[in-house]
mmCIF file with all atom_site columns, C-alpha atoms in Angstrom:
data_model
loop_
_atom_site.group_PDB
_atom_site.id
_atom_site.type_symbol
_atom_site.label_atom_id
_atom_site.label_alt_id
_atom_site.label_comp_id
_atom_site.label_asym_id
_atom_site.label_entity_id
_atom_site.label_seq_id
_atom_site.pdbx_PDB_ins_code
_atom_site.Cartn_x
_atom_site.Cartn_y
_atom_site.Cartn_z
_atom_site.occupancy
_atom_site.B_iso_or_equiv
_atom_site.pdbx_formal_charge
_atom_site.auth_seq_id
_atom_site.auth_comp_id
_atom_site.auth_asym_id
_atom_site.auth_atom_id
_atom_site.pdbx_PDB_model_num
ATOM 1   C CA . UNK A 1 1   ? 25.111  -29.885 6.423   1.00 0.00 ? 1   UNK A CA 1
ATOM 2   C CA . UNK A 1 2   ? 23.415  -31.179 3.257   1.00 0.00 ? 2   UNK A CA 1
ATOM 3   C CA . UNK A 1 3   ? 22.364  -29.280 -0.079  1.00 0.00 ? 3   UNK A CA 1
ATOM 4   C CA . UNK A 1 4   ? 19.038  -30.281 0.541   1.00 0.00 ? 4   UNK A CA 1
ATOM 5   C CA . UNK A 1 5   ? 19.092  -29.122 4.291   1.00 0.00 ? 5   UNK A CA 1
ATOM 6   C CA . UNK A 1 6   ? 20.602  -25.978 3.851   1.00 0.00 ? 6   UNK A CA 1
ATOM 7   C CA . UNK A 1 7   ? 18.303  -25.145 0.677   1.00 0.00 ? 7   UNK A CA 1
ATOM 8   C CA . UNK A 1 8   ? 15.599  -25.963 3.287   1.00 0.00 ? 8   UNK A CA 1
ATOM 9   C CA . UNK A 1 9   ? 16.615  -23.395 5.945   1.00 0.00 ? 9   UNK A CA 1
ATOM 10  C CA . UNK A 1 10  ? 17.194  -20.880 3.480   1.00 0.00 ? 10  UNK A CA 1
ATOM 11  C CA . UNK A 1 11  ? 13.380  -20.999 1.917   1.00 0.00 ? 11  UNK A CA 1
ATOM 12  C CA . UNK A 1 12  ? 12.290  -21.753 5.883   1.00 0.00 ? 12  UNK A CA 1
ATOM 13  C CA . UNK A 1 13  ? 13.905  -18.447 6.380   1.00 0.00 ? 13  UNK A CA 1
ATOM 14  C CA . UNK A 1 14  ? 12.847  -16.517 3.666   1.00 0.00 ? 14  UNK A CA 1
ATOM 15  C CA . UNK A 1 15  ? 9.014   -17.387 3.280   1.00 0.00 ? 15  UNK A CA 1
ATOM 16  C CA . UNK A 1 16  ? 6.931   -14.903 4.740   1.00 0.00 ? 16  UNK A CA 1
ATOM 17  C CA . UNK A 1 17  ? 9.279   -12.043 4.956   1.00 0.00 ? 17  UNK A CA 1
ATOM 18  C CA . UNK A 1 18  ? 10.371  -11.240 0.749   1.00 0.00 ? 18  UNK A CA 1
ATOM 19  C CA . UNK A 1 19  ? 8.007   -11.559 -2.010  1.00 0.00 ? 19  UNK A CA 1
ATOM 20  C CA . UNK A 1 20  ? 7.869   -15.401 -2.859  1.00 0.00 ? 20  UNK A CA 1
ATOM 21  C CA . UNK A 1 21  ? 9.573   -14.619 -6.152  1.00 0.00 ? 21  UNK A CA 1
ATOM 22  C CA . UNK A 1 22  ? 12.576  -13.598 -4.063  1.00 0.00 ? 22  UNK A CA 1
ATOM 23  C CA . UNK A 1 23  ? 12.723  -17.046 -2.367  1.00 0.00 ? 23  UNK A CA 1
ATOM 24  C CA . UNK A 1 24  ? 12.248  -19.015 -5.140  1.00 0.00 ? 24  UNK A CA 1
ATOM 25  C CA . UNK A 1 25  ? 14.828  -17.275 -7.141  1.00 0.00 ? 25  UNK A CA 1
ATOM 26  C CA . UNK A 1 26  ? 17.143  -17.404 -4.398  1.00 0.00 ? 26  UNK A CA 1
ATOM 27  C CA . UNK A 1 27  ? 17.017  -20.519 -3.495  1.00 0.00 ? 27  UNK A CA 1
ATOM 28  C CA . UNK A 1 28  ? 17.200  -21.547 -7.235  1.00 0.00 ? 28  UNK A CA 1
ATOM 29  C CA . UNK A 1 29  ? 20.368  -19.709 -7.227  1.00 0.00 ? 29  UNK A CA 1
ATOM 30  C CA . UNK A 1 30  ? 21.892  -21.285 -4.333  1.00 0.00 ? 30  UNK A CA 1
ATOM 31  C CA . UNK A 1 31  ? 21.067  -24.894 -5.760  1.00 0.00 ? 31  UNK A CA 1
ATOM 32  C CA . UNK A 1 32  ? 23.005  -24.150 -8.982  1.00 0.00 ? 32  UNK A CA 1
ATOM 33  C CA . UNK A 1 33  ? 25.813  -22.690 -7.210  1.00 0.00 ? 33  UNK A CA 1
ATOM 34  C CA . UNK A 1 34  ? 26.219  -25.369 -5.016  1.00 0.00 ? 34  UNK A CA 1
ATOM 35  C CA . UNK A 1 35  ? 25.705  -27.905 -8.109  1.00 0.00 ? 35  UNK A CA 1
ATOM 36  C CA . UNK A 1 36  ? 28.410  -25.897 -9.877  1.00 0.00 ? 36  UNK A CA 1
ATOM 37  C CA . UNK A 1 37  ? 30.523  -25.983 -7.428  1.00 0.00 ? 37  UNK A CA 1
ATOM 38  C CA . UNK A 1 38  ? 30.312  -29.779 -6.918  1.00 0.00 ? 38  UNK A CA 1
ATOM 39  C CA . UNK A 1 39  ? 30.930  -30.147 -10.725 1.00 0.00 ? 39  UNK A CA 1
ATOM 40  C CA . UNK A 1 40  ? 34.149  -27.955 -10.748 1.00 0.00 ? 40  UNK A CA 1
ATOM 41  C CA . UNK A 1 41  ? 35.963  -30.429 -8.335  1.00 0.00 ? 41  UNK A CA 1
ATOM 42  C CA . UNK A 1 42  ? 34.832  -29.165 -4.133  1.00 0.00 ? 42  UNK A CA 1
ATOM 43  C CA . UNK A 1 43  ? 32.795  -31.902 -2.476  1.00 0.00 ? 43  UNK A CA 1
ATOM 44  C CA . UNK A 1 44  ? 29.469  -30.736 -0.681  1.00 0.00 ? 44  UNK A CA 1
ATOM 45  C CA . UNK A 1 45  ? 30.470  -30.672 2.751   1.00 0.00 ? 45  UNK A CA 1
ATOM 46  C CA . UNK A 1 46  ? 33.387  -27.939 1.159   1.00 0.00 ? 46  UNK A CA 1
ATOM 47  C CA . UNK A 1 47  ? 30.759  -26.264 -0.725  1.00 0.00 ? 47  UNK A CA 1
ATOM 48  C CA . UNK A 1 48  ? 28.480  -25.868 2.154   1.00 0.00 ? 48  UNK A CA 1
ATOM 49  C CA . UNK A 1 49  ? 30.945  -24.788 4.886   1.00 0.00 ? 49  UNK A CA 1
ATOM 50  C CA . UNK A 1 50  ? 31.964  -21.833 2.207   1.00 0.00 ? 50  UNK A CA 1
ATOM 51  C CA . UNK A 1 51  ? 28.563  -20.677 2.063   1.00 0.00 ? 51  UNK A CA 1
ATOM 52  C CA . UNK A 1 52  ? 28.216  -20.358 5.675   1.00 0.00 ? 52  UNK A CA 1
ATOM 53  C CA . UNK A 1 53  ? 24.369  -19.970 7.908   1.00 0.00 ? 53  UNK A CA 1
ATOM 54  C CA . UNK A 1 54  ? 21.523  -19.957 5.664   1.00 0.00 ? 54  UNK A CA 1
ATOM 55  C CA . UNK A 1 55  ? 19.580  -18.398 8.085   1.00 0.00 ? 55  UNK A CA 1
ATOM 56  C CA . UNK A 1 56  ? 22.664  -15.282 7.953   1.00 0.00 ? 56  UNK A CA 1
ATOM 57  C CA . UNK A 1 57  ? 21.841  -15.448 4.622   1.00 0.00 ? 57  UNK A CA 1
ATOM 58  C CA . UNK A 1 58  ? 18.031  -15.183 4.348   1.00 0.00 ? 58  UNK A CA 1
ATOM 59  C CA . UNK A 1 59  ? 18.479  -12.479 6.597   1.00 0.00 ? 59  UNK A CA 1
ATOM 60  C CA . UNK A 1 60  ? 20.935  -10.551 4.760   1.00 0.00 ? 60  UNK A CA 1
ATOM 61  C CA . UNK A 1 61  ? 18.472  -10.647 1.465   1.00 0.00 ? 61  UNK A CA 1
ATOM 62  C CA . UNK A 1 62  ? 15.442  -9.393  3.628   1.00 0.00 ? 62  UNK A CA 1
ATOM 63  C CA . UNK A 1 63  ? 17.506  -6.603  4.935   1.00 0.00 ? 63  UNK A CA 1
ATOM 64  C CA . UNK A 1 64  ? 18.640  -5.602  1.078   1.00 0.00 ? 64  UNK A CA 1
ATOM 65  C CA . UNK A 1 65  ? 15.859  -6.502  -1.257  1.00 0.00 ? 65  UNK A CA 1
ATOM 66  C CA . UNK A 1 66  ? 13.158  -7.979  0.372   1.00 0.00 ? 66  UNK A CA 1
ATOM 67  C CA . UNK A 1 67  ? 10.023  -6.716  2.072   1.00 0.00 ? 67  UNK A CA 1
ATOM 68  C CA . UNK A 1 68  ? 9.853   -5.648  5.587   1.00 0.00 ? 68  UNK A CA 1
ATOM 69  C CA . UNK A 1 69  ? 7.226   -4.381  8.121   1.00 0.00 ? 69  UNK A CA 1
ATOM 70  C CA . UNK A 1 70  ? 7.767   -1.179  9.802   1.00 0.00 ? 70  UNK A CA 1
ATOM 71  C CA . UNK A 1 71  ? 5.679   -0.185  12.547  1.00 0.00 ? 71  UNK A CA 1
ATOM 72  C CA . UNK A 1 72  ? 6.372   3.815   13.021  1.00 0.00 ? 72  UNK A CA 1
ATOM 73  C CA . UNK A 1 73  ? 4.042   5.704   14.733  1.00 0.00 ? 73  UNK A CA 1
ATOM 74  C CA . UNK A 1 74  ? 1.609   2.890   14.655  1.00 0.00 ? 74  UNK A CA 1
ATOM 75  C CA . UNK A 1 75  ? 1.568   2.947   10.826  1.00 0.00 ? 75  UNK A CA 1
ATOM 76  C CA . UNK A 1 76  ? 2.429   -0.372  9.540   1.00 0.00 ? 76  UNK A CA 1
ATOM 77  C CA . UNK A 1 77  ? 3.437   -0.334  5.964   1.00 0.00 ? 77  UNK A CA 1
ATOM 78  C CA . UNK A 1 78  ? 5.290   -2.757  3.905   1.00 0.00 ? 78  UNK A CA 1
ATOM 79  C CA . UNK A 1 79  ? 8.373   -1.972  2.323   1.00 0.00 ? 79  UNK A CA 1
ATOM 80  C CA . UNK A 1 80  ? 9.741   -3.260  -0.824  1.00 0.00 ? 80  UNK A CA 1
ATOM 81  C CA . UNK A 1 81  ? 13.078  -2.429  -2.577  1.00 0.00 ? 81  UNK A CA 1
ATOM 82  C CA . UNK A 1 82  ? 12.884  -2.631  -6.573  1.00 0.00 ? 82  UNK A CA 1
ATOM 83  C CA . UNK A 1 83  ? 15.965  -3.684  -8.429  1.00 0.00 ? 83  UNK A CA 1
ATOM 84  C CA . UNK A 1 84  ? 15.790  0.319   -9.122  1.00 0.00 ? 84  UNK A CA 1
ATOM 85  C CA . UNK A 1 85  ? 16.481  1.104   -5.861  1.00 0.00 ? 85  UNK A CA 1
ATOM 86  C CA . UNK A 1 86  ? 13.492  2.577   -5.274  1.00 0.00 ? 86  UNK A CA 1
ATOM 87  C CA . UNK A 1 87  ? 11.601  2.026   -2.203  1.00 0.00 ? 87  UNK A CA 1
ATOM 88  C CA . UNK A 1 88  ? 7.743   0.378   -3.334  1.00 0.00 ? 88  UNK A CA 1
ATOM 89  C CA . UNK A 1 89  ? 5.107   1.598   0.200   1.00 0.00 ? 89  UNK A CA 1
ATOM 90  C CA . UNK A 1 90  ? 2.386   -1.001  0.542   1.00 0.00 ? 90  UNK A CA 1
ATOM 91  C CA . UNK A 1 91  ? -0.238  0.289   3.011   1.00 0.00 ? 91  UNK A CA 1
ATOM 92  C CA . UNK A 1 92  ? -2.759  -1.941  4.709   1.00 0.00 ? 92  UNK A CA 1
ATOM 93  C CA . UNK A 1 93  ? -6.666  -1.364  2.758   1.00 0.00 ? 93  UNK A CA 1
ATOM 94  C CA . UNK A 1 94  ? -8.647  0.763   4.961   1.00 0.00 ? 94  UNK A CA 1
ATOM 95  C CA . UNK A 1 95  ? -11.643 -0.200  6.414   1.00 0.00 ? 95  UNK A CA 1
ATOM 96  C CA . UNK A 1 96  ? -15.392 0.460   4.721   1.00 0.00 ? 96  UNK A CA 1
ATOM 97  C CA . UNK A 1 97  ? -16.561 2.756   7.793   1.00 0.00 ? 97  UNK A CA 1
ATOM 98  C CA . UNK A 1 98  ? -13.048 4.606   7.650   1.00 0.00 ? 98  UNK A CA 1
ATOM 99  C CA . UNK A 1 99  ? -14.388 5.674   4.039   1.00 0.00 ? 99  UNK A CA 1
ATOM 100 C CA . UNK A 1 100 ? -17.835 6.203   4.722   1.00 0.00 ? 100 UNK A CA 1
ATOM 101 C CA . UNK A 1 101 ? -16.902 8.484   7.990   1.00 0.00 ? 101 UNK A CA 1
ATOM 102 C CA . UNK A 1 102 ? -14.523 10.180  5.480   1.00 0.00 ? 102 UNK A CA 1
ATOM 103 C CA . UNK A 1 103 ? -17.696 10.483  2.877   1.00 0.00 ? 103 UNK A CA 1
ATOM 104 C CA . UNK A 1 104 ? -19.745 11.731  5.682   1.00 0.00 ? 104 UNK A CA 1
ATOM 105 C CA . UNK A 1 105 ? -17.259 14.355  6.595   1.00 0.00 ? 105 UNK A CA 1
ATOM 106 C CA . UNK A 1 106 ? -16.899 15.493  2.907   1.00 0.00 ? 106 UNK A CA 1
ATOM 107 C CA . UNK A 1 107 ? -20.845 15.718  2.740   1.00 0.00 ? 107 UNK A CA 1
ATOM 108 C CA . UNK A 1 108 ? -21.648 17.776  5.776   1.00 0.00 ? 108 UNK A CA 1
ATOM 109 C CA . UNK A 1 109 ? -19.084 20.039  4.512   1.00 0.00 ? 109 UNK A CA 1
ATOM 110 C CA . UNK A 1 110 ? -19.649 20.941  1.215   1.00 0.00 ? 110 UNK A CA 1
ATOM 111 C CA . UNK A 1 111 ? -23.938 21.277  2.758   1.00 0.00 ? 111 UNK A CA 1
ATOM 112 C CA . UNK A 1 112 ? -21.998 22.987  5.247   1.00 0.00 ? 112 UNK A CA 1
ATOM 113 C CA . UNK A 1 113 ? -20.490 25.249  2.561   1.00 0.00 ? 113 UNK A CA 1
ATOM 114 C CA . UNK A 1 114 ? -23.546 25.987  0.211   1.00 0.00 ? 114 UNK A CA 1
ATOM 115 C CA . UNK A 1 115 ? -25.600 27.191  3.501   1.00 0.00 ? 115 UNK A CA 1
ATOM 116 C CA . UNK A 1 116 ? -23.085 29.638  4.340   1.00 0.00 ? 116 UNK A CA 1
ATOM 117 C CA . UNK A 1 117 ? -23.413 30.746  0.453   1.00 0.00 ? 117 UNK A CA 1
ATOM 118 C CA . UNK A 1 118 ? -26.844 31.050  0.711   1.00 0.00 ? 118 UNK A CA 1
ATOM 119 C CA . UNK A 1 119 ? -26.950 33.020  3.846   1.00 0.00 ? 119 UNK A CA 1
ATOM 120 C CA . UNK A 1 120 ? -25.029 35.597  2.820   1.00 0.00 ? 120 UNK A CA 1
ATOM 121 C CA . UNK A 1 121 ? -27.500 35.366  -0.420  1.00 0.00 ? 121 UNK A CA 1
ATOM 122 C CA . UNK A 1 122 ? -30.911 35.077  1.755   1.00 0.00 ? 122 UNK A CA 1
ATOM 123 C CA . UNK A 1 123 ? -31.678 38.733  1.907   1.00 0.00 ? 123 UNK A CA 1
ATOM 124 C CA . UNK A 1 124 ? -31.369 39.274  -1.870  1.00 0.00 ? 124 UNK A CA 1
ATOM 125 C CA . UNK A 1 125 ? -33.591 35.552  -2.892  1.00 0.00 ? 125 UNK A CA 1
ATOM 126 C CA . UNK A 1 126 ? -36.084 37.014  -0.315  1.00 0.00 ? 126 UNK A CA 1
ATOM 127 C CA . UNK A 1 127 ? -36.682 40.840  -2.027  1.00 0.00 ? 127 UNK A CA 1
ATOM 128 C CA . UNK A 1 128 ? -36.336 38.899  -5.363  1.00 0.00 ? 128 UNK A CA 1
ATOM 129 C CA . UNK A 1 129 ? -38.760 36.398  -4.491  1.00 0.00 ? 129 UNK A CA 1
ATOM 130 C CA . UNK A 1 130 ? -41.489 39.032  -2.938  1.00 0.00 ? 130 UNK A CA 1
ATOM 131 C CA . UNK A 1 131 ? -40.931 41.105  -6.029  1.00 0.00 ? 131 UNK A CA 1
ATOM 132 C CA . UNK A 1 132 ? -41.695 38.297  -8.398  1.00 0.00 ? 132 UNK A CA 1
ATOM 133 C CA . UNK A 1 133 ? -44.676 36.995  -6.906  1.00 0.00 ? 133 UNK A CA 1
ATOM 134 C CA . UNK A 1 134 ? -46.574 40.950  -6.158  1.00 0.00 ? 134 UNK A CA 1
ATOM 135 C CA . UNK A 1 135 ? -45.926 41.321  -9.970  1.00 0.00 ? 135 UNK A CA 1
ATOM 136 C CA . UNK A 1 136 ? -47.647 38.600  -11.033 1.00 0.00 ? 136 UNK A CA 1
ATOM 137 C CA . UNK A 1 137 ? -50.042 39.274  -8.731  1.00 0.00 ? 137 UNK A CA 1
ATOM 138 C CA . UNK A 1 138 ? -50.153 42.738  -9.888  1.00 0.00 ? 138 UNK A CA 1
ATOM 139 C CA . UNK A 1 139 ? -50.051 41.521  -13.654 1.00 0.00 ? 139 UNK A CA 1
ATOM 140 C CA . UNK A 1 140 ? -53.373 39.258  -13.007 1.00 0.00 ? 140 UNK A CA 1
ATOM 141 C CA . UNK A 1 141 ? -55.113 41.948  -11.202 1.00 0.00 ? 141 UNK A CA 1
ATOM 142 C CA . UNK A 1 142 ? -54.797 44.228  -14.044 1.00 0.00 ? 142 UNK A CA 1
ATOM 143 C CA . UNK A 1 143 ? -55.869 41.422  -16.520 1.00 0.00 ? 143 UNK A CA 1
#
């Protein structure tokens, strides 16, 4: 196999499943290897038999730092490891009627809510309100 072939199969097997960062980085780093290599004395076809499958390769860099999809429970997600270690969670955007029904939900509860409130409150607004208005009517009677 060639430089150029195997540099070929490694970004065929990378795109699409790590960040393209990753691939280009990687592949940038195999192509100065191999050039190195070359320069220190191996010939290519040495160089390249060394190295082994690209396609092993690619797969052993989406397995350790690159981005994966992970269907659990019918969740898909997208994983992505930082050079910290830490594991990044991309989530898919959620639909427009996904957040209006959620909107909806939050309205008819708080309404929900403040009718309860007043309920409980009814009996007292009422007597309040009766007293108020005989008072005034009361007050203008006497006037």
């Amino acid at each position: 196999m060639e430089k150029q072939e195997f540099l070929d199969k490694l970004r065929l097997a990378l795109n699409g499943k790590v960040a393209p960062e990753t691939v280009s980085d990687t592949v940038r780093y195999y192509e100065e290897y191999i050039s190195t290599e070359v320069r220190m004395g191996k010939n290519e076809e040495e160089v390249m038999t060394s190295l082994g499958d690209p396609r092993l390769i690619a797969r052993t860099i989406v397995e350790t730092k690159g981005s994966r999809t992970n269907n659990t429970a019918g969740n898909t997600y997208k994983e992505q490891t930082a050079e910290s270690g830490e594991v990044q969670r991309r989530y898919p955007a959620v639909p427009g009627w996904v957040w209006l029904v959620l909107i909806l939900i939050i309205i008819v509860l708080v309404l929900s809510t403040v009718f309860k409130i007043l309920a409980v409150f009814w009996p007292v607004i009422a007597v309040t309100a009766v007293v108020i208005f005989f008072v005034k009517l009361f007050r203008d009677w006497l006037n």
